[in-house]
mmCIF file of C-alpha atoms and ligand atoms in Angstrom:
data_model
loop_
_atom_site.group_PDB
_atom_site.id
_atom_site.type_symbol
_atom_site.label_atom_id
_atom_site.label_comp_id
_atom_site.label_asym_id
_atom_site.label_seq_id
_atom_site.Cartn_x
_atom_site.Cartn_y
_atom_site.Cartn_z
ATOM 1 C CA MET A 1 -98.160 -30.541 181.755
ATOM 2 C CA GLY A 2 -96.106 -28.621 179.188
ATOM 3 C CA ASN A 3 -94.296 -30.598 176.510
ATOM 4 C CA TYR A 4 -93.162 -33.416 178.766
ATOM 5 C CA PRO A 5 -93.762 -36.987 177.622
ATOM 6 C CA SER A 6 -96.453 -39.029 179.314
ATOM 7 C CA PRO A 7 -95.171 -40.715 182.513
ATOM 8 C CA TYR A 8 -96.502 -43.960 180.995
ATOM 9 C CA THR A 9 -94.021 -43.685 178.097
ATOM 10 C CA HIS A 10 -90.696 -42.436 179.516
ATOM 11 C CA THR A 11 -89.354 -41.215 182.900
ATOM 12 C CA ILE A 12 -87.301 -38.114 182.169
ATOM 13 C CA LEU A 13 -88.216 -35.311 184.604
ATOM 14 C CA SER A 14 -90.257 -35.384 187.808
ATOM 15 C CA GLN A 15 -92.565 -32.658 186.414
ATOM 16 C CA GLN A 16 -94.106 -35.518 184.403
ATOM 17 C CA PHE A 17 -95.543 -37.184 187.521
ATOM 18 C CA THR A 18 -99.225 -36.420 188.036
ATOM 19 C CA PRO A 19 -100.953 -37.184 191.366
ATOM 20 C CA GLU A 20 -102.866 -39.995 189.582
ATOM 21 C CA PHE A 21 -99.642 -41.561 188.256
ATOM 22 C CA LEU A 22 -98.001 -41.343 191.692
ATOM 23 C CA LYS A 23 -101.018 -43.032 193.309
ATOM 24 C CA GLU A 24 -100.811 -45.860 190.768
ATOM 25 C CA VAL A 25 -97.061 -46.351 191.349
ATOM 26 C CA PHE A 26 -97.376 -46.223 195.150
ATOM 27 C CA GLU A 27 -100.347 -48.586 195.348
ATOM 28 C CA LEU A 28 -98.606 -51.057 193.054
ATOM 29 C CA ALA A 29 -95.360 -50.764 195.073
ATOM 30 C CA ASP A 30 -97.360 -51.666 198.208
ATOM 31 C CA LYS A 31 -98.900 -54.678 196.437
ATOM 32 C CA ILE A 32 -95.512 -55.868 195.177
ATOM 33 C CA ARG A 33 -93.865 -55.582 198.605
ATOM 34 C CA ALA A 34 -96.768 -57.514 200.151
ATOM 35 C CA ASN A 35 -96.615 -60.299 197.565
ATOM 36 C CA PRO A 36 -93.502 -60.134 195.347
ATOM 37 C CA LYS A 37 -94.000 -63.666 193.968
ATOM 38 C CA GLU A 38 -97.193 -62.578 192.219
ATOM 39 C CA TYR A 39 -95.049 -60.314 189.996
ATOM 40 C CA GLN A 40 -92.147 -62.693 189.330
ATOM 41 C CA ASP A 41 -93.062 -63.067 185.641
ATOM 42 C CA ALA A 42 -94.081 -59.457 184.945
ATOM 43 C CA LEU A 43 -90.946 -58.835 182.829
ATOM 44 C CA ARG A 44 -90.492 -62.425 181.590
ATOM 45 C CA GLY A 45 -88.979 -62.329 178.079
ATOM 46 C CA LYS A 46 -88.017 -58.634 178.397
ATOM 47 C CA VAL A 47 -84.478 -57.285 178.298
ATOM 48 C CA VAL A 48 -83.645 -54.076 180.182
ATOM 49 C CA ALA A 49 -80.385 -52.197 179.497
ATOM 50 C CA THR A 50 -78.769 -50.328 182.400
ATOM 51 C CA LEU A 51 -76.341 -47.757 181.060
ATOM 52 C CA PHE A 52 -74.419 -45.896 183.771
ATOM 53 C CA TYR A 53 -71.900 -43.182 182.850
ATOM 54 C CA GLU A 54 -71.541 -42.184 186.533
ATOM 55 C CA PRO A 55 -71.028 -44.292 189.686
ATOM 56 C CA SER A 56 -74.018 -45.684 191.553
ATOM 57 C CA THR A 57 -74.775 -48.175 194.315
ATOM 58 C CA ARG A 58 -78.496 -47.815 195.056
ATOM 59 C CA THR A 59 -79.964 -46.825 191.719
ATOM 60 C CA ARG A 60 -78.184 -49.333 189.496
ATOM 61 C CA LEU A 61 -78.363 -52.271 191.867
ATOM 62 C CA SER A 62 -81.992 -51.656 192.917
ATOM 63 C CA PHE A 63 -83.008 -51.426 189.233
ATOM 64 C CA GLU A 64 -81.075 -54.586 188.403
ATOM 65 C CA SER A 65 -82.522 -56.392 191.428
ATOM 66 C CA ALA A 66 -86.011 -55.172 190.450
ATOM 67 C CA ILE A 67 -85.588 -56.478 186.888
ATOM 68 C CA ALA A 68 -84.354 -59.871 188.158
ATOM 69 C CA LYS A 69 -87.234 -60.167 190.685
ATOM 70 C CA LEU A 70 -89.704 -59.435 187.880
ATOM 71 C CA GLY A 71 -88.247 -62.226 185.722
ATOM 72 C CA GLY A 72 -86.542 -59.940 183.190
ATOM 73 C CA ALA A 73 -82.967 -60.005 181.921
ATOM 74 C CA VAL A 74 -80.407 -57.215 182.368
ATOM 75 C CA ILE A 75 -77.744 -56.087 179.919
ATOM 76 C CA SER A 76 -75.474 -53.589 181.606
ATOM 77 C CA THR A 77 -72.688 -51.104 180.967
ATOM 78 C CA GLU A 78 -71.241 -49.963 184.255
ATOM 79 C CA ASN A 79 -68.742 -47.111 183.899
ATOM 80 C CA ALA A 80 -70.079 -46.469 180.392
ATOM 81 C CA ARG A 81 -67.935 -43.341 180.008
ATOM 82 C CA GLU A 82 -64.921 -45.626 179.585
ATOM 83 C CA ALA A 83 -66.372 -49.086 178.934
ATOM 84 C CA SER A 84 -68.820 -48.190 176.133
ATOM 85 C CA SER A 85 -68.104 -46.719 172.704
ATOM 86 C CA ALA A 86 -68.685 -43.270 174.194
ATOM 87 C CA SER A 87 -64.938 -43.505 174.860
ATOM 88 C CA LYS A 88 -64.436 -43.562 171.059
ATOM 89 C CA GLY A 89 -66.589 -40.479 170.580
ATOM 90 C CA GLU A 90 -70.031 -42.018 169.956
ATOM 91 C CA THR A 91 -72.835 -39.588 170.729
ATOM 92 C CA ILE A 92 -75.620 -40.277 173.257
ATOM 93 C CA GLU A 93 -78.113 -40.156 170.380
ATOM 94 C CA ASP A 94 -76.321 -42.904 168.400
ATOM 95 C CA THR A 95 -75.720 -45.077 171.490
ATOM 96 C CA ILE A 96 -79.392 -44.928 172.446
ATOM 97 C CA ARG A 97 -80.555 -45.638 168.880
ATOM 98 C CA ILE A 98 -78.465 -48.822 168.912
ATOM 99 C CA ILE A 99 -79.437 -49.995 172.432
ATOM 100 C CA SER A 100 -83.120 -49.537 171.498
ATOM 101 C CA MET A 101 -82.529 -52.394 169.005
ATOM 102 C CA TYR A 102 -81.318 -54.754 171.763
ATOM 103 C CA ALA A 103 -83.433 -53.883 174.818
ATOM 104 C CA ASP A 104 -87.116 -53.407 175.660
ATOM 105 C CA MET A 105 -86.341 -50.588 178.125
ATOM 106 C CA ILE A 106 -83.307 -48.435 178.898
ATOM 107 C CA VAL A 107 -82.237 -47.100 182.322
ATOM 108 C CA MET A 108 -79.564 -44.411 181.918
ATOM 109 C CA ARG A 109 -77.464 -42.325 184.319
ATOM 110 C CA HIS A 110 -75.321 -39.631 182.703
ATOM 111 C CA TYR A 111 -73.075 -36.777 183.778
ATOM 112 C CA GLU A 112 -74.668 -34.237 181.386
ATOM 113 C CA ASP A 113 -77.711 -32.284 182.603
ATOM 114 C CA ASP A 114 -79.616 -32.745 179.341
ATOM 115 C CA ALA A 115 -78.490 -36.299 178.516
ATOM 116 C CA SER A 116 -81.919 -37.909 178.821
ATOM 117 C CA LEU A 117 -83.497 -35.132 176.740
ATOM 118 C CA LYS A 118 -80.884 -35.792 174.021
ATOM 119 C CA ALA A 119 -81.582 -39.539 174.256
ATOM 120 C CA LEU A 120 -85.311 -38.911 173.723
ATOM 121 C CA ALA A 121 -84.530 -37.848 170.148
ATOM 122 C CA THR A 122 -83.550 -41.387 169.096
ATOM 123 C CA VAL A 123 -84.962 -43.781 171.705
ATOM 124 C CA SER A 124 -87.674 -46.176 170.521
ATOM 125 C CA VAL A 125 -88.337 -48.031 173.823
ATOM 126 C CA PRO A 126 -89.207 -46.628 177.287
ATOM 127 C CA LEU A 127 -86.312 -44.591 178.684
ATOM 128 C CA ILE A 128 -85.788 -44.088 182.430
ATOM 129 C CA ASN A 129 -83.528 -41.264 183.599
ATOM 130 C CA ALA A 130 -81.522 -42.668 186.536
ATOM 131 C CA GLY A 131 -79.833 -39.317 187.204
ATOM 132 C CA SER A 132 -78.695 -36.634 184.754
ATOM 133 C CA GLY A 133 -75.858 -34.318 185.781
ATOM 134 C CA ARG A 134 -76.974 -31.600 188.174
ATOM 135 C CA SER A 135 -80.511 -31.516 186.816
ATOM 136 C CA GLN A 136 -82.792 -34.394 187.844
ATOM 137 C CA HIS A 137 -83.135 -37.868 189.363
ATOM 138 C CA PRO A 138 -86.855 -38.570 188.886
ATOM 139 C CA THR A 139 -86.978 -42.149 190.202
ATOM 140 C CA GLN A 140 -85.293 -40.892 193.398
ATOM 141 C CA ALA A 141 -88.239 -38.475 193.744
ATOM 142 C CA LEU A 142 -90.632 -41.399 193.291
ATOM 143 C CA LEU A 143 -89.089 -43.313 196.180
ATOM 144 C CA ASP A 144 -88.716 -40.176 198.313
ATOM 145 C CA VAL A 145 -92.366 -39.231 197.933
ATOM 146 C CA TYR A 146 -93.435 -42.873 198.414
ATOM 147 C CA THR A 147 -91.496 -42.889 201.707
ATOM 148 C CA ILE A 148 -93.228 -39.678 202.838
ATOM 149 C CA TRP A 149 -96.631 -41.128 201.827
ATOM 150 C CA ARG A 150 -95.999 -44.304 203.820
ATOM 151 C CA GLU A 151 -94.476 -42.633 206.875
ATOM 152 C CA ARG A 152 -96.753 -39.590 207.134
ATOM 153 C CA GLY A 153 -99.898 -40.958 205.494
ATOM 154 C CA THR A 154 -100.118 -37.871 203.245
ATOM 155 C CA VAL A 155 -98.060 -35.757 200.862
ATOM 156 C CA GLU A 156 -100.008 -32.549 201.568
ATOM 157 C CA ASP A 157 -99.789 -29.774 204.197
ATOM 158 C CA LEU A 158 -96.185 -30.547 205.101
ATOM 159 C CA GLU A 159 -93.259 -28.274 205.957
ATOM 160 C CA ILE A 160 -90.355 -29.715 203.966
ATOM 161 C CA SER A 161 -86.780 -28.594 204.643
ATOM 162 C CA VAL A 162 -84.025 -29.427 202.178
ATOM 163 C CA VAL A 163 -80.477 -28.982 203.491
ATOM 164 C CA GLY A 164 -77.105 -29.141 201.733
ATOM 165 C CA ASP A 165 -75.822 -28.718 198.195
ATOM 166 C CA LEU A 166 -78.870 -27.470 196.304
ATOM 167 C CA LEU A 167 -76.861 -26.149 193.362
ATOM 168 C CA ASN A 168 -74.982 -29.301 192.340
ATOM 169 C CA GLY A 169 -77.411 -31.908 193.657
ATOM 170 C CA ARG A 170 -80.277 -33.203 191.520
ATOM 171 C CA THR A 171 -82.472 -34.982 194.050
ATOM 172 C CA CYS A 172 -83.703 -31.729 195.631
ATOM 173 C CA ASP A 173 -85.006 -30.488 192.277
ATOM 174 C CA SER A 174 -86.820 -33.715 191.425
ATOM 175 C CA LEU A 175 -88.383 -33.925 194.902
ATOM 176 C CA VAL A 176 -89.497 -30.284 195.069
ATOM 177 C CA TYR A 177 -91.063 -30.278 191.577
ATOM 178 C CA VAL A 178 -93.276 -33.171 192.732
ATOM 179 C CA LEU A 179 -94.169 -31.997 196.238
ATOM 180 C CA ALA A 180 -94.928 -28.473 194.977
ATOM 181 C CA LYS A 181 -97.909 -29.938 193.085
ATOM 182 C CA PHE A 182 -99.684 -30.839 196.330
ATOM 183 C CA PRO A 183 -101.707 -28.293 198.336
ATOM 184 C CA GLY A 184 -100.431 -26.863 201.595
ATOM 185 C CA ASN A 185 -96.778 -27.858 201.226
ATOM 186 C CA THR A 186 -94.203 -25.210 202.169
ATOM 187 C CA PHE A 187 -90.426 -25.392 201.738
ATOM 188 C CA ASN A 188 -87.288 -24.287 203.574
ATOM 189 C CA PHE A 189 -83.936 -24.397 201.798
ATOM 190 C CA VAL A 190 -80.727 -24.361 203.836
ATOM 191 C CA ALA A 191 -77.547 -24.215 201.771
ATOM 192 C CA PRO A 192 -73.981 -22.889 201.843
ATOM 193 C CA ASP A 193 -73.540 -19.542 200.028
ATOM 194 C CA ASN A 194 -71.882 -21.226 197.033
ATOM 195 C CA CYS A 195 -74.498 -24.021 196.765
ATOM 196 C CA SER A 196 -77.837 -22.141 196.829
ATOM 197 C CA LEU A 197 -81.052 -23.275 195.233
ATOM 198 C CA LYS A 198 -81.077 -23.137 191.424
ATOM 199 C CA GLU A 199 -82.759 -20.074 189.905
ATOM 200 C CA GLY A 200 -85.004 -22.196 187.657
ATOM 201 C CA LEU A 201 -86.526 -24.015 190.636
ATOM 202 C CA LYS A 202 -86.993 -20.745 192.545
ATOM 203 C CA GLU A 203 -88.801 -19.229 189.548
ATOM 204 C CA HIS A 204 -91.010 -22.315 189.300
ATOM 205 C CA LEU A 205 -92.044 -21.976 192.956
ATOM 206 C CA GLU A 206 -92.679 -18.240 192.593
ATOM 207 C CA GLU A 207 -94.728 -18.680 189.412
ATOM 208 C CA ASN A 208 -96.834 -21.373 191.107
ATOM 209 C CA LYS A 209 -97.216 -19.316 194.326
ATOM 210 C CA VAL A 210 -95.636 -22.028 196.459
ATOM 211 C CA GLU A 211 -94.375 -20.680 199.799
ATOM 212 C CA PHE A 212 -90.629 -21.072 200.424
ATOM 213 C CA LYS A 213 -87.819 -19.470 202.427
ATOM 214 C CA GLU A 214 -84.046 -19.659 202.207
ATOM 215 C CA HIS A 215 -82.047 -19.990 205.446
ATOM 216 C CA LYS A 216 -78.447 -20.206 206.557
ATOM 217 C CA ALA A 217 -78.829 -22.337 209.737
ATOM 218 C CA ILE A 218 -80.463 -25.712 210.406
ATOM 219 C CA GLU A 219 -81.468 -24.311 213.813
ATOM 220 C CA ASP A 220 -83.872 -21.924 211.983
ATOM 221 C CA ILE A 221 -86.012 -24.812 210.726
ATOM 222 C CA ILE A 222 -85.368 -27.791 212.964
ATOM 223 C CA GLU A 223 -88.338 -27.397 215.317
ATOM 224 C CA THR A 224 -91.054 -26.764 212.727
ATOM 225 C CA THR A 225 -90.039 -29.211 209.973
ATOM 226 C CA ASP A 226 -92.171 -32.252 209.091
ATOM 227 C CA VAL A 227 -89.810 -33.727 206.484
ATOM 228 C CA LEU A 228 -86.087 -33.007 206.795
ATOM 229 C CA TYR A 229 -84.258 -33.899 203.560
ATOM 230 C CA MET A 230 -80.494 -33.867 204.075
ATOM 231 C CA THR A 231 -78.157 -33.958 201.068
ATOM 232 C CA ARG A 232 -74.431 -34.409 200.474
ATOM 233 C CA VAL A 233 -72.105 -31.687 199.155
ATOM 234 C CA GLN A 234 -71.372 -33.071 195.664
ATOM 235 C CA LYS A 235 -67.555 -33.045 195.715
ATOM 236 C CA GLU A 236 -67.288 -34.573 192.233
ATOM 237 C CA ARG A 237 -69.051 -31.551 190.668
ATOM 238 C CA PHE A 238 -66.678 -28.876 192.038
ATOM 239 C CA GLY A 239 -63.976 -27.813 189.563
ATOM 240 C CA ASP A 240 -62.177 -25.958 192.368
ATOM 241 C CA GLU A 241 -61.212 -27.859 195.556
ATOM 242 C CA LYS A 242 -61.274 -24.572 197.568
ATOM 243 C CA GLU A 243 -64.921 -24.003 196.640
ATOM 244 C CA TYR A 244 -65.732 -27.553 197.825
ATOM 245 C CA GLU A 245 -63.938 -26.952 201.113
ATOM 246 C CA LYS A 246 -65.950 -23.739 201.649
ATOM 247 C CA ALA A 247 -69.200 -25.718 201.362
ATOM 248 C CA ALA A 248 -68.245 -29.001 203.020
ATOM 249 C CA GLY A 249 -69.034 -29.753 206.653
ATOM 250 C CA GLN A 250 -71.273 -26.698 207.202
ATOM 251 C CA TYR A 251 -74.459 -28.620 207.966
ATOM 252 C CA ILE A 252 -74.263 -31.691 210.159
ATOM 253 C CA LEU A 253 -77.375 -33.215 211.682
ATOM 254 C CA THR A 254 -76.303 -34.189 215.185
ATOM 255 C CA LYS A 255 -78.215 -36.209 217.791
ATOM 256 C CA GLY A 256 -78.773 -32.919 219.671
ATOM 257 C CA LEU A 257 -80.495 -31.366 216.646
ATOM 258 C CA VAL A 258 -82.599 -34.491 216.036
ATOM 259 C CA GLU A 259 -83.840 -34.310 219.644
ATOM 260 C CA ARG A 260 -85.288 -30.852 218.904
ATOM 261 C CA MET A 261 -87.394 -32.147 215.995
ATOM 262 C CA LYS A 262 -91.148 -32.764 216.104
ATOM 263 C CA LYS A 263 -92.024 -36.231 217.375
ATOM 264 C CA ASP A 264 -93.689 -37.166 214.073
ATOM 265 C CA ALA A 265 -91.081 -35.580 211.799
ATOM 266 C CA ILE A 266 -89.065 -37.792 209.466
ATOM 267 C CA ILE A 267 -85.454 -37.528 208.288
ATOM 268 C CA LEU A 268 -84.634 -38.530 204.713
ATOM 269 C CA HIS A 269 -81.419 -38.569 202.686
ATOM 270 C CA PRO A 270 -80.992 -39.902 199.138
ATOM 271 C CA LEU A 271 -77.602 -41.367 200.210
ATOM 272 C CA PRO A 272 -74.683 -41.834 199.993
ATOM 273 C CA ARG A 273 -73.919 -39.685 203.044
ATOM 274 C CA VAL A 274 -70.515 -38.365 203.946
ATOM 275 C CA ASP A 275 -70.708 -36.563 207.297
ATOM 276 C CA GLU A 276 -73.965 -34.590 207.044
ATOM 277 C CA ILE A 277 -75.886 -36.978 209.306
ATOM 278 C CA ALA A 278 -74.061 -38.183 212.417
ATOM 279 C CA VAL A 279 -74.148 -41.989 212.619
ATOM 280 C CA GLU A 280 -75.601 -41.712 216.139
ATOM 281 C CA ALA A 281 -78.781 -40.227 214.579
ATOM 282 C CA ASP A 282 -79.431 -43.538 212.799
ATOM 283 C CA LEU A 283 -80.907 -45.018 215.985
ATOM 284 C CA ASP A 284 -83.597 -42.330 216.255
ATOM 285 C CA SER A 285 -87.036 -43.565 215.131
ATOM 286 C CA ARG A 286 -87.387 -40.451 212.920
ATOM 287 C CA ALA A 287 -84.409 -41.547 210.778
ATOM 288 C CA LYS A 288 -85.977 -43.155 207.703
ATOM 289 C CA TYR A 289 -83.160 -43.007 205.141
ATOM 290 C CA PHE A 290 -82.433 -46.727 205.121
ATOM 291 C CA GLU A 291 -86.149 -47.556 204.720
ATOM 292 C CA GLN A 292 -86.132 -44.930 201.934
ATOM 293 C CA ALA A 293 -83.319 -46.790 200.108
ATOM 294 C CA GLN A 294 -85.218 -50.087 200.545
ATOM 295 C CA ASN A 295 -88.339 -48.427 199.144
ATOM 296 C CA GLY A 296 -86.349 -47.777 195.963
ATOM 297 C CA LEU A 297 -86.614 -51.448 195.125
ATOM 298 C CA TRP A 298 -90.421 -51.611 195.428
ATOM 299 C CA VAL A 299 -90.996 -48.324 193.623
ATOM 300 C CA ARG A 300 -88.649 -49.238 190.753
ATOM 301 C CA MET A 301 -90.350 -52.623 190.430
ATOM 302 C CA ALA A 302 -93.708 -50.831 190.231
ATOM 303 C CA LEU A 303 -92.439 -48.355 187.623
ATOM 304 C CA LEU A 304 -90.998 -51.154 185.448
ATOM 305 C CA VAL A 305 -94.272 -53.121 185.636
ATOM 306 C CA ILE A 306 -96.329 -50.059 184.639
ATOM 307 C CA LEU A 307 -94.025 -49.195 181.706
ATOM 308 C CA ALA A 308 -93.966 -52.838 180.536
ATOM 309 C CA ARG A 309 -97.780 -53.032 180.613
ATOM 310 C CA ARG A 310 -98.239 -49.821 178.633
ATOM 311 C CA ASN A 311 -95.544 -50.224 175.963
HETATM 312 N N1 CP B 1 -79.416 -42.015 195.739
HETATM 313 C C1 CP B 1 -78.647 -42.447 194.706
HETATM 314 O O1 CP B 1 -78.845 -42.104 193.547
HETATM 315 O O2 CP B 1 -77.649 -43.298 195.080
HETATM 316 P P1 CP B 1 -76.596 -43.945 194.078
HETATM 317 O O3 CP B 1 -75.754 -42.820 193.529
HETATM 318 O O4 CP B 1 -75.806 -44.908 194.919
HETATM 319 O O5 CP B 1 -77.362 -44.622 192.986
#
């Protein structure tokens, strides 16, 4: 597993997740959703810091809800870029060293790709990467793969198509690194010319002999896909408005396209969406993106319980 930390110590990159760890998280998430009261004291007496340097609805609030439901306490810095001492020039390393003195776990979202790797140098409690720049969002991969496992009954032998901004997004990377570990999975990537799949991920798939193809049209993949993973063009990461406009609005999943999908296919999206899935598609039984967001709560509860037990 390279030089990655154990998934029982920190959550930094999705390459850390072994099939055994995923099984443990998913089975515990199922138990928690079936009987949440049984876990209401799992974090009693623990303090979890949520440190968000970038905006978030789902990740921050599902983590904070998860901590509260497990009986823990939250200390939080929303908009940490301005509201924490980062605004005075404090480094990530120093901030994390200090927060480790006040909290039993740290959940951090940051705009730099390598922020959670920098934080590892000084953290002395479990650290959870809640999204780092363009690079990774490993707990999103946990809930994405959990949703596939629940909806399809397997995470093997699937044709997975990822559509949208694969250069600036981070959820595609985290998801693909996990699903590429399972036998029989093949991938399609559909992206605007200026938002193609990152070279590092392509090299990883080639080195591991995982089958994948790059496409320019959703129509190329719509009828054979088992898991369609739509993503947003990440406007906030474009320095040049013209480049954003070139990429925006190219791929929109309409009701007509959904009707051409396999009956047992599922549609996922990490959310928020802009216009890449027509609202009329929400009524189709294959649309699972709101269940996926709900699953984030159960999966994050399970992850927190496992990290609290082991540390
Ligand atoms: N999927 C996701 O990370 O959503 P938020 O940005 O709202 O947390």
